[in-house]
mmCIF file of C-alpha atoms in Angstrom:
data_model
loop_
_atom_site.group_PDB
_atom_site.id
_atom_site.type_symbol
_atom_site.label_atom_id
_atom_site.label_comp_id
_atom_site.label_asym_id
_atom_site.label_seq_id
_atom_site.Cartn_x
_atom_site.Cartn_y
_atom_site.Cartn_z
ATOM 1 C CA MET A 20 100.959 97.557 116.650
ATOM 2 C CA ARG A 21 99.648 101.090 115.973
ATOM 3 C CA ARG A 22 97.513 101.188 112.814
ATOM 4 C CA GLY A 23 98.634 103.644 110.141
ATOM 5 C CA ALA A 24 101.686 105.200 108.564
ATOM 6 C CA TRP A 25 105.023 104.901 110.325
ATOM 7 C CA HIS A 26 108.247 106.805 109.695
ATOM 8 C CA GLN A 27 111.277 104.833 108.511
ATOM 9 C CA CYS A 28 114.475 106.401 109.758
ATOM 10 C CA GLY A 29 117.399 106.862 107.439
ATOM 11 C CA ALA A 30 120.265 109.265 107.084
ATOM 12 C CA ASN A 31 119.741 112.848 108.344
ATOM 13 C CA ASN A 32 115.918 112.555 108.645
ATOM 14 C CA GLN A 33 115.478 112.371 112.484
ATOM 15 C CA LYS A 34 114.612 116.050 112.962
ATOM 16 C CA PHE A 35 112.393 115.918 109.844
ATOM 17 C CA ILE A 36 110.411 113.025 111.362
ATOM 18 C CA PHE A 37 109.941 114.866 114.634
ATOM 19 C CA GLU A 38 108.607 117.891 112.711
ATOM 20 C CA MET A 39 106.128 115.690 110.835
ATOM 21 C CA LEU A 40 104.912 113.950 114.061
ATOM 22 C CA GLN A 41 104.198 117.383 115.526
ATOM 23 C CA THR A 42 101.732 118.004 112.707
ATOM 24 C CA GLY A 43 100.051 114.731 113.337
ATOM 25 C CA ALA A 44 101.556 112.943 110.357
ATOM 26 C CA GLY A 45 102.343 109.363 111.294
ATOM 27 C CA VAL A 46 101.771 107.113 114.364
ATOM 28 C CA GLY A 47 105.223 105.562 114.857
ATOM 29 C CA VAL A 48 108.947 105.650 114.134
ATOM 30 C CA ILE A 49 111.404 102.857 113.200
ATOM 31 C CA LEU A 50 114.856 103.865 114.287
ATOM 32 C CA SER A 51 117.892 103.034 112.184
ATOM 33 C CA PRO A 52 120.984 102.177 114.224
ATOM 34 C CA LYS A 53 123.177 102.508 111.126
ATOM 35 C CA ASP A 54 122.360 106.219 110.937
ATOM 36 C CA LEU A 55 121.906 107.168 114.562
ATOM 37 C CA ALA A 56 124.251 106.579 117.524
ATOM 38 C CA TYR A 57 122.836 104.811 120.491
ATOM 39 C CA GLU A 58 122.943 107.861 122.827
ATOM 40 C CA LYS A 59 121.302 110.057 120.173
ATOM 41 C CA ALA A 60 118.705 107.373 119.463
ATOM 42 C CA GLN A 61 117.551 107.528 123.092
ATOM 43 C CA ASP A 62 117.208 111.351 122.845
ATOM 44 C CA TYR A 63 115.129 111.075 119.697
ATOM 45 C CA ALA A 64 113.035 108.251 120.993
ATOM 46 C CA ARG A 65 112.017 110.411 123.928
ATOM 47 C CA GLN A 66 111.135 113.214 121.568
ATOM 48 C CA TYR A 67 109.066 110.912 119.343
ATOM 49 C CA LYS A 68 107.200 109.394 122.273
ATOM 50 C CA GLY A 69 106.556 112.874 123.551
ATOM 51 C CA ALA A 70 104.977 113.726 120.231
ATOM 52 C CA GLY A 71 102.592 110.783 120.683
ATOM 53 C CA ALA A 72 104.346 108.239 118.477
ATOM 54 C CA ASP A 73 105.324 104.631 119.206
ATOM 55 C CA VAL A 74 108.985 103.703 118.767
ATOM 56 C CA LEU A 75 110.627 100.598 117.376
ATOM 57 C CA ILE A 76 114.298 99.773 116.480
ATOM 58 C CA ASP A 77 115.230 97.734 113.531
ATOM 59 C CA PRO A 78 118.335 95.690 114.564
ATOM 60 C CA GLN A 79 119.480 95.791 110.902
ATOM 61 C CA PHE A 80 121.181 92.321 110.838
ATOM 62 C CA TYR A 81 120.649 91.973 107.106
ATOM 63 C CA GLU A 82 124.454 91.770 106.493
ATOM 64 C CA PRO A 83 125.315 90.449 109.952
ATOM 65 C CA ASP A 84 129.009 91.173 109.880
ATOM 66 C CA PHE A 85 128.496 94.842 108.586
ATOM 67 C CA ALA A 86 129.199 97.228 111.419
ATOM 68 C CA ASP A 87 129.835 100.583 109.727
ATOM 69 C CA GLY A 88 128.084 103.815 110.476
ATOM 70 C CA LYS A 89 126.773 103.970 114.017
ATOM 71 C CA LEU A 90 126.035 100.311 114.460
ATOM 72 C CA SER A 91 129.070 99.752 116.698
ATOM 73 C CA SER A 92 127.621 102.123 119.335
ATOM 74 C CA TYR A 93 124.868 99.646 120.227
ATOM 75 C CA PRO A 94 125.009 96.844 122.825
ATOM 76 C CA ILE A 95 124.259 94.128 120.209
ATOM 77 C CA ALA A 96 127.329 95.216 118.169
ATOM 78 C CA GLN A 97 129.361 92.354 119.612
ATOM 79 C CA PHE A 98 127.093 89.894 117.748
ATOM 80 C CA ARG A 99 127.703 91.499 114.313
ATOM 81 C CA GLN A 100 129.651 88.696 112.737
ATOM 82 C CA SER A 101 129.356 86.240 109.809
ATOM 83 C CA ILE A 102 126.463 83.899 109.384
ATOM 84 C CA ALA A 103 128.684 80.930 109.969
ATOM 85 C CA SER A 104 130.041 82.483 113.244
ATOM 86 C CA LEU A 105 126.582 83.297 114.458
ATOM 87 C CA GLY A 106 125.388 79.786 113.723
ATOM 88 C CA ALA A 107 128.181 78.391 115.863
ATOM 89 C CA LEU A 108 127.327 80.537 118.927
ATOM 90 C CA SER A 109 126.637 78.761 122.181
ATOM 91 C CA ALA A 110 123.375 78.930 124.140
ATOM 92 C CA HIS A 111 125.215 81.070 126.652
ATOM 93 C CA SER A 112 126.017 83.635 123.819
ATOM 94 C CA PHE A 113 122.416 83.788 122.733
ATOM 95 C CA ALA A 114 121.461 84.516 126.285
ATOM 96 C CA SER A 115 123.871 87.515 126.135
ATOM 97 C CA LEU A 116 122.126 88.596 122.926
ATOM 98 C CA THR A 117 118.819 88.467 124.774
ATOM 99 C CA ALA A 118 120.257 90.728 127.455
ATOM 100 C CA ALA A 119 121.599 93.125 124.913
ATOM 101 C CA LEU A 120 118.289 93.338 123.050
ATOM 102 C CA ARG A 121 116.447 93.809 126.316
ATOM 103 C CA GLY A 122 118.767 96.670 127.297
ATOM 104 C CA GLU A 123 118.420 98.442 123.961
ATOM 105 C CA ASN A 124 114.680 98.227 123.774
ATOM 106 C CA GLN A 125 114.215 99.220 127.382
ATOM 107 C CA ALA A 126 116.452 102.296 126.966
ATOM 108 C CA LEU A 127 114.513 103.335 123.851
ATOM 109 C CA GLY A 128 111.118 102.728 125.336
ATOM 110 C CA SER A 129 110.210 100.455 122.358
ATOM 111 C CA SER A 130 106.622 99.377 121.971
ATOM 112 C CA ALA A 131 107.782 95.965 120.695
ATOM 113 C CA VAL A 132 111.053 94.055 120.060
ATOM 114 C CA ILE A 133 111.985 93.587 116.360
ATOM 115 C CA ALA A 134 113.875 90.351 116.078
ATOM 116 C CA PRO A 135 117.279 90.499 114.329
ATOM 117 C CA ALA A 136 117.271 88.331 111.152
ATOM 118 C CA ILE A 137 119.121 87.644 107.979
ATOM 119 C CA PRO A 138 117.124 87.865 104.708
ATOM 120 C CA TYR A 139 115.632 84.528 103.837
ATOM 121 C CA GLU A 140 117.003 83.029 100.615
ATOM 122 C CA ALA A 141 116.098 80.097 98.391
ATOM 123 C CA ALA A 142 117.780 76.767 99.285
ATOM 124 C CA ARG A 143 119.306 78.255 102.470
ATOM 125 C CA PRO A 144 117.928 76.161 105.313
ATOM 126 C CA ASP A 145 120.839 77.395 107.493
ATOM 127 C CA ILE A 146 119.581 80.931 107.304
ATOM 128 C CA ALA A 147 116.053 79.779 108.450
ATOM 129 C CA GLN A 148 117.582 77.934 111.304
ATOM 130 C CA LEU A 149 119.748 80.853 112.417
ATOM 131 C CA ASN A 150 116.781 83.202 112.178
ATOM 132 C CA ALA A 151 114.784 80.851 114.461
ATOM 133 C CA ARG A 152 117.619 81.134 117.079
ATOM 134 C CA LEU A 153 117.852 84.926 116.729
ATOM 135 C CA PHE A 154 114.138 85.107 117.109
ATOM 136 C CA ALA A 155 114.142 82.995 120.237
ATOM 137 C CA ALA A 156 116.662 85.365 121.803
ATOM 138 C CA ALA A 157 114.519 88.340 120.878
ATOM 139 C CA LYS A 158 111.348 86.719 122.147
ATOM 140 C CA ALA A 159 112.943 86.159 125.566
ATOM 141 C CA ALA A 160 113.835 89.850 125.616
ATOM 142 C CA GLY A 161 110.281 90.883 124.711
ATOM 143 C CA GLU A 162 108.758 88.670 127.372
ATOM 144 C CA SER A 163 111.055 89.957 130.034
ATOM 145 C CA LEU A 164 110.047 93.519 129.121
ATOM 146 C CA GLY A 165 106.371 92.630 128.798
ATOM 147 C CA ILE A 166 106.121 93.808 125.167
ATOM 148 C CA PRO A 167 105.354 92.012 121.879
ATOM 149 C CA THR A 168 108.109 90.528 119.694
ATOM 150 C CA TYR A 169 107.905 90.893 115.900
ATOM 151 C CA ALA A 170 109.701 88.389 113.661
ATOM 152 C CA THR A 171 111.630 89.937 110.808
ATOM 153 C CA VAL A 172 110.660 88.401 107.502
ATOM 154 C CA VAL A 173 112.753 89.822 104.673
ATOM 155 C CA MET A 174 112.440 87.892 101.381
ATOM 156 C CA GLY A 175 115.779 87.979 99.638
ATOM 157 C CA GLY A 176 116.313 88.514 95.913
ATOM 158 C CA SER A 177 116.888 84.806 95.256
ATOM 159 C CA ILE A 178 113.183 84.064 96.031
ATOM 160 C CA THR A 179 111.696 84.391 92.503
ATOM 161 C CA THR A 180 108.829 81.950 92.472
ATOM 162 C CA ALA A 181 105.596 81.663 94.416
ATOM 163 C CA GLN A 182 106.399 78.096 95.531
ATOM 164 C CA VAL A 183 109.761 79.113 97.156
ATOM 165 C CA ALA A 184 108.055 82.140 98.668
ATOM 166 C CA GLN A 185 105.430 79.937 100.300
ATOM 167 C CA SER A 186 107.988 77.566 101.564
ATOM 168 C CA ILE A 187 109.925 80.366 103.229
ATOM 169 C CA LEU A 188 106.700 81.751 104.702
ATOM 170 C CA SER A 189 105.984 78.330 106.216
ATOM 171 C CA GLN A 190 109.292 78.432 108.042
ATOM 172 C CA ALA A 191 108.828 82.031 109.170
ATOM 173 C CA THR A 192 105.263 81.680 110.386
ATOM 174 C CA ALA A 193 106.285 78.656 112.486
ATOM 175 C CA LEU A 194 107.931 81.156 114.815
ATOM 176 C CA ASN A 195 105.899 82.171 117.894
ATOM 177 C CA ALA A 196 105.734 85.850 116.875
ATOM 178 C CA ASP A 197 103.366 88.482 117.999
ATOM 179 C CA GLY A 198 103.570 90.257 114.621
ATOM 180 C CA TRP A 199 105.653 90.537 111.472
ATOM 181 C CA TYR A 200 108.170 93.105 110.290
ATOM 182 C CA TYR A 201 108.085 92.372 106.610
ATOM 183 C CA ALA A 202 110.006 93.480 103.461
ATOM 184 C CA VAL A 203 110.995 92.173 100.024
ATOM 185 C CA GLU A 204 114.279 92.732 98.144
ATOM 186 C CA PHE A 205 113.366 93.922 94.664
ATOM 187 C CA ASP A 206 115.666 94.510 91.755
ATOM 188 C CA SER A 207 118.150 97.065 93.003
ATOM 189 C CA ALA A 208 118.662 98.531 89.598
ATOM 190 C CA GLU A 209 115.111 99.906 89.592
ATOM 191 C CA ARG A 210 113.887 103.059 91.348
ATOM 192 C CA LEU A 211 110.659 101.241 91.989
ATOM 193 C CA PRO A 212 109.728 97.662 91.089
ATOM 194 C CA THR A 213 108.059 97.253 87.598
ATOM 195 C CA ASP A 214 107.874 93.407 87.437
ATOM 196 C CA VAL A 215 104.287 92.260 87.879
ATOM 197 C CA GLU A 216 105.286 88.866 89.250
ATOM 198 C CA ALA A 217 107.642 90.501 91.846
ATOM 199 C CA VAL A 218 104.987 92.902 93.014
ATOM 200 C CA PHE A 219 102.407 90.144 93.154
ATOM 201 C CA ARG A 220 104.742 88.042 95.326
ATOM 202 C CA TYR A 221 105.268 90.980 97.623
ATOM 203 C CA CYS A 222 101.582 91.565 98.002
ATOM 204 C CA SER A 223 100.594 87.885 98.298
ATOM 205 C CA ALA A 224 103.243 87.136 100.892
ATOM 206 C CA GLY A 225 102.136 90.108 102.932
ATOM 207 C CA LEU A 226 98.517 88.877 102.798
ATOM 208 C CA THR A 227 99.665 85.421 103.813
ATOM 209 C CA LEU A 228 101.361 86.863 106.829
ATOM 210 C CA ALA A 229 98.272 88.941 107.699
ATOM 211 C CA CYS A 230 96.097 85.826 107.560
ATOM 212 C CA THR A 231 98.037 84.414 110.537
ATOM 213 C CA GLY A 232 95.909 86.814 112.559
ATOM 214 C CA LYS A 233 98.982 88.736 113.723
ATOM 215 C CA PRO A 234 99.684 92.377 112.649
ATOM 216 C CA VAL A 235 101.970 93.074 109.773
ATOM 217 C CA LEU A 236 104.315 96.165 109.522
ATOM 218 C CA HIS A 237 105.563 96.552 105.896
ATOM 219 C CA ALA A 238 109.022 97.950 106.347
ATOM 220 C CA TYR A 239 110.632 100.216 103.691
ATOM 221 C CA ALA A 240 107.238 100.525 101.914
ATOM 222 C CA GLY A 241 107.495 104.065 100.635
ATOM 223 C CA PRO A 242 105.193 104.637 97.656
ATOM 224 C CA LEU A 243 104.230 101.012 97.873
ATOM 225 C CA ALA A 244 102.383 101.742 101.069
ATOM 226 C CA GLY A 245 98.967 101.695 99.422
ATOM 227 C CA LEU A 246 99.526 98.181 98.086
ATOM 228 C CA ALA A 247 100.755 97.211 101.493
ATOM 229 C CA PHE A 248 97.462 98.154 103.120
ATOM 230 C CA GLY A 249 95.703 96.477 100.252
ATOM 231 C CA SER A 250 97.656 93.348 101.212
ATOM 232 C CA GLY A 251 96.532 93.267 104.853
ATOM 233 C CA ALA A 252 99.123 95.428 106.542
ATOM 234 C CA ARG A 253 98.263 97.153 109.768
ATOM 235 C CA ALA A 254 101.200 99.540 109.370
ATOM 236 C CA ALA A 255 103.488 100.649 106.571
ATOM 237 C CA ALA A 256 106.823 102.588 106.906
ATOM 238 C CA ILE A 257 107.471 105.623 104.766
ATOM 239 C CA GLY A 258 110.570 107.726 104.026
ATOM 240 C CA PHE A 259 111.482 110.223 101.435
ATOM 241 C CA TRP A 260 115.013 108.859 100.504
ATOM 242 C CA GLN A 261 114.789 106.601 97.573
ATOM 243 C CA ASN A 262 116.776 103.893 99.427
ATOM 244 C CA LEU A 263 113.886 103.722 101.811
ATOM 245 C CA TRP A 264 111.398 103.076 99.079
ATOM 246 C CA GLY A 265 112.135 99.367 99.276
ATOM 247 C CA PHE A 266 114.490 97.023 101.102
ATOM 248 C CA THR A 267 117.906 97.199 99.638
ATOM 249 C CA ARG A 268 120.889 95.194 101.073
ATOM 250 C CA SER A 269 123.339 97.801 99.681
ATOM 251 C CA ARG A 270 122.502 100.107 102.582
ATOM 252 C CA PHE A 271 124.191 97.572 104.853
ATOM 253 C CA GLN A 272 127.312 96.971 102.774
ATOM 254 C CA PRO A 273 130.555 98.967 102.538
ATOM 255 C CA SER A 274 130.067 102.227 100.702
ATOM 256 C CA THR A 275 131.443 102.655 97.208
ATOM 257 C CA GLY A 276 131.900 106.386 97.857
ATOM 258 C CA GLN A 277 129.274 107.146 95.114
ATOM 259 C CA GLY A 278 126.123 108.954 96.069
ATOM 260 C CA GLY A 279 124.391 111.921 95.234
ATOM 261 C CA GLY A 280 121.519 114.076 94.247
ATOM 262 C CA GLY A 281 123.448 117.247 95.407
ATOM 263 C CA ASP A 282 122.141 119.954 93.111
ATOM 264 C CA ALA A 283 119.268 117.965 91.590
ATOM 265 C CA PRO A 284 116.049 119.982 91.383
ATOM 266 C CA PRO A 285 113.122 119.117 93.706
ATOM 267 C CA ARG A 286 110.547 116.602 92.664
ATOM 268 C CA PHE A 287 106.792 117.300 93.126
ATOM 269 C CA PHE A 288 105.009 114.172 94.405
ATOM 270 C CA SER A 289 101.622 114.081 92.729
ATOM 271 C CA THR A 290 98.907 111.848 94.196
ATOM 272 C CA PRO A 291 97.002 111.648 90.866
ATOM 273 C CA LEU A 292 100.244 110.561 89.079
ATOM 274 C CA TRP A 293 101.264 108.474 92.092
ATOM 275 C CA GLY A 294 104.788 109.549 91.202
ATOM 276 C CA THR A 295 107.058 112.581 90.879
ATOM 277 C CA ILE A 296 107.531 115.368 88.361
ATOM 278 C CA VAL A 297 110.634 117.546 88.270
ATOM 279 C CA TYR A 298 109.864 121.115 89.372
ATOM 280 C CA PRO A 299 109.920 123.448 87.622
ATOM 281 C CA ASP A 300 111.490 122.029 84.460
ATOM 282 C CA GLU A 301 108.897 119.421 83.634
ATOM 283 C CA LEU A 302 105.772 120.801 85.204
ATOM 284 C CA LEU A 303 105.997 124.059 83.372
ATOM 285 C CA GLN A 304 106.121 122.254 80.013
ATOM 286 C CA LEU A 305 102.606 120.982 80.452
ATOM 287 C CA PRO A 306 99.391 122.742 79.400
ATOM 288 C CA PRO A 307 97.507 124.433 82.259
ATOM 289 C CA SER A 308 94.744 121.820 82.395
ATOM 290 C CA LEU A 309 97.315 119.089 83.082
ATOM 291 C CA GLN A 310 99.170 121.154 85.531
ATOM 292 C CA ASN A 311 95.978 121.798 87.542
ATOM 293 C CA THR A 312 95.153 118.067 87.568
ATOM 294 C CA ILE A 313 98.675 117.039 88.629
ATOM 295 C CA LEU A 314 99.237 119.577 91.399
ATOM 296 C CA THR A 315 97.716 118.210 94.591
ATOM 297 C CA HIS A 316 98.941 120.633 97.285
ATOM 298 C CA SER A 317 99.979 120.177 100.761
ATOM 299 C CA PRO A 318 100.966 122.731 103.517
ATOM 300 C CA TYR A 319 104.504 122.500 102.130
ATOM 301 C CA SER A 320 103.943 123.261 98.447
ATOM 302 C CA GLY A 321 102.730 126.855 98.526
ATOM 303 C CA ALA A 322 105.902 128.051 96.792
ATOM 304 C CA VAL A 323 105.151 125.899 93.717
ATOM 305 C CA SER A 324 104.058 128.133 90.814
ATOM 306 C CA THR A 325 102.657 127.196 87.454
ATOM 307 C CA VAL A 326 103.357 130.634 86.099
ATOM 308 C CA THR A 327 107.045 131.219 86.858
ATOM 309 C CA ALA A 328 109.906 129.081 88.019
ATOM 310 C CA THR A 329 109.615 130.138 91.641
ATOM 311 C CA ALA A 330 112.230 128.543 93.937
ATOM 312 C CA TRP A 331 111.028 125.627 96.085
ATOM 313 C CA GLN A 332 113.218 124.248 98.852
ATOM 314 C CA LYS A 333 114.120 120.602 98.411
ATOM 315 C CA TRP A 334 113.389 119.797 102.093
ATOM 316 C CA ASP A 335 109.879 121.198 101.534
ATOM 317 C CA SER A 336 109.453 118.817 98.579
ATOM 318 C CA TYR A 337 110.395 115.989 100.947
ATOM 319 C CA ARG A 338 107.923 117.211 103.539
ATOM 320 C CA HIS A 339 105.262 117.430 100.803
ATOM 321 C CA MET A 340 105.856 113.932 99.604
ATOM 322 C CA VAL A 341 105.690 112.334 103.050
ATOM 323 C CA HIS A 342 102.592 114.367 103.906
ATOM 324 C CA GLN A 343 100.822 113.348 100.690
ATOM 325 C CA ILE A 344 101.563 109.673 101.061
ATOM 326 C CA ILE A 345 100.450 109.626 104.721
ATOM 327 C CA ALA A 346 97.307 111.557 103.818
ATOM 328 C CA TYR A 347 96.457 109.027 101.149
ATOM 329 C CA VAL A 348 97.139 105.793 103.106
ATOM 330 C CA SER A 349 95.752 106.808 106.450
ATOM 331 C CA PRO A 350 92.082 106.198 105.456
ATOM 332 C CA LEU A 351 93.100 102.847 103.995
ATOM 333 C CA ALA A 352 94.666 101.804 107.251
ATOM 334 C CA ALA A 353 91.765 103.142 109.294
ATOM 335 C CA SER A 354 89.162 101.177 107.334
ATOM 336 C CA ALA A 355 90.843 97.843 108.290
ATOM 337 C CA ASP A 356 89.350 96.347 105.088
ATOM 338 C CA ALA A 357 92.206 95.004 102.976
ATOM 339 C CA ARG A 358 90.084 94.041 99.969
ATOM 340 C CA GLN A 359 88.448 97.430 99.814
ATOM 341 C CA ALA A 360 91.832 99.146 100.217
ATOM 342 C CA MET A 361 93.244 97.141 97.255
ATOM 343 C CA GLN A 362 90.240 97.976 95.127
ATOM 344 C CA THR A 363 90.741 101.639 95.896
ATOM 345 C CA VAL A 364 94.451 101.512 95.118
ATOM 346 C CA VAL A 365 94.003 99.624 91.848
ATOM 347 C CA SER A 366 91.392 102.178 90.755
ATOM 348 C CA ASP A 367 93.672 105.029 91.591
ATOM 349 C CA LEU A 368 96.608 103.413 89.814
ATOM 350 C CA VAL A 369 94.522 102.951 86.658
ATOM 351 C CA SER A 370 93.629 106.589 86.822
ATOM 352 C CA ALA A 371 97.275 107.511 87.377
ATOM 353 C CA ASN A 372 98.263 105.516 84.283
ATOM 354 C CA ALA A 373 95.665 107.293 82.208
ATOM 355 C CA LEU A 374 96.976 110.651 83.482
ATOM 356 C CA HIS A 375 100.521 109.642 82.589
ATOM 357 C CA SER A 376 99.318 108.827 79.010
ATOM 358 C CA GLN A 377 97.938 112.365 78.755
ATOM 359 C CA VAL A 378 101.323 113.669 79.805
ATOM 360 C CA HIS A 379 103.078 111.565 77.187
ATOM 361 C CA THR A 380 100.523 112.761 74.619
ATOM 362 C CA ALA A 381 101.507 116.338 75.579
ATOM 363 C CA GLY A 382 105.007 115.521 74.422
ATOM 364 C CA LEU A 383 106.748 115.033 77.814
ATOM 365 C CA ILE A 384 108.650 111.949 78.948
ATOM 366 C CA LEU A 385 109.196 112.289 82.671
ATOM 367 C CA ARG A 386 112.870 112.067 83.569
ATOM 368 C CA ASP A 387 112.659 109.634 86.530
ATOM 369 C CA GLY A 388 110.578 107.133 84.666
ATOM 370 C CA SER A 389 107.706 108.030 86.970
ATOM 371 C CA ASN A 390 105.200 106.344 84.630
ATOM 372 C CA SER A 391 107.035 102.981 84.478
ATOM 373 C CA TYR A 392 105.514 101.134 87.435
ATOM 374 C CA GLN A 393 101.793 102.119 87.781
ATOM 375 C CA PRO A 394 100.579 99.613 85.134
ATOM 376 C CA SER A 395 102.501 96.779 86.823
ATOM 377 C CA TRP A 396 101.219 97.645 90.239
ATOM 378 C CA ALA A 397 97.669 97.864 89.012
ATOM 379 C CA SER A 398 98.004 94.454 87.354
ATOM 380 C CA ALA A 399 99.401 92.874 90.533
ATOM 381 C CA GLY A 400 96.573 94.369 92.563
ATOM 382 C CA THR A 401 93.934 93.135 90.126
ATOM 383 C CA ARG A 402 95.472 89.701 90.271
ATOM 384 C CA MET A 403 95.530 89.835 94.098
ATOM 385 C CA LEU A 404 91.704 90.545 94.101
ATOM 386 C CA ALA A 405 91.072 87.600 91.696
ATOM 387 C CA ASP A 406 93.500 84.981 92.947
ATOM 388 C CA MET A 407 93.564 85.674 96.671
ATOM 389 C CA SER A 408 89.904 86.113 97.223
ATOM 390 C CA GLY A 409 89.757 83.264 99.758
ATOM 391 C CA ASP A 410 92.533 84.905 101.821
ATOM 392 C CA TYR A 411 90.767 88.266 101.852
ATOM 393 C CA GLN A 412 87.602 86.514 103.049
ATOM 394 C CA TRP A 413 89.558 84.691 105.708
ATOM 395 C CA LEU A 414 91.150 87.935 106.902
ATOM 396 C CA GLN A 415 87.781 89.686 107.249
ATOM 397 C CA LEU A 416 86.391 86.714 109.168
ATOM 398 C CA GLN A 417 89.183 87.286 111.658
ATOM 399 C CA GLY A 418 88.096 90.904 111.988
ATOM 400 C CA GLY A 419 90.457 92.387 109.455
ATOM 401 C CA PRO A 420 94.084 93.301 109.729
#
């Protein structure tokens, strides 16, 4: 598994990702079959590999009978059926799934096979059993191709206690995986998670997976990528769409027809704030001293002005955000020291919270609630350093993530 920031594909960001790779931003790409037809995926995979990136495909079996978007164009589409139907499949059918997974990953030139899996849930042994069968089919495909197989470990929203989380992890880590493709389903009503316990469970479960000695790729990490590396990840996946800032099952359910953003103004992602501020409306309301502190520029933010409301293209704001997150987390990944990464992230989050307090004192309440999560994340990280000290030590004895 390539160490560093990966790009998480979503809707209409395939060309964007290729552009970022050409500038050296990111080491890999995770394809999204929901958003990209099989033939097109092969074309983009060749481009990404030509730009020096590794390529993976997320089978997206999170709602296994969901087949909208481009999912039906893939060989494994025939296996998109209910949990009960999948559980009743014969050994012969699972052999056919192996063949389909092998064909897909070979055609895309994947660096590893990501096993299809349903999100784990509390008191659902049937899901754990089905995931074990799905993994076995994927493992056979990986072995036939001579590449690693990563087990998908997505912790569903019903897992709300550390005890249940550890029970689920015991089942998942019993799989003979070569690595872990890991995510947590947070409260879907929140833009980013604000519950300390939920963020701590996310971090501690990630560290538990890392302590198996096998690499962890935190899927759908987004702005949480810093905490991911502080929790022992070798890789973390980043995207600019908000529905890529954390795992959300709603992406794999029938659309309600609601969506949006349309004419919304661009958001400037500020590393010191570790959040966004609306440009130009909010930024220009601040005193110059705060503007200068908040504005951390990238090659894509030259149009941003603190004097006049100069137009800034929304796609440049997306490029700026992804560039800044990758620039921040890349040294954390390269150091391969999870404890030190968490210490750095906690310190920066504390500083971000202090800066948000100055913004509030200046009379501005940020529209997106961009100051709502930093204190919780810092608290969860501080607790990780105190409560998981033994795990950090064990991880370093193994040579780090």
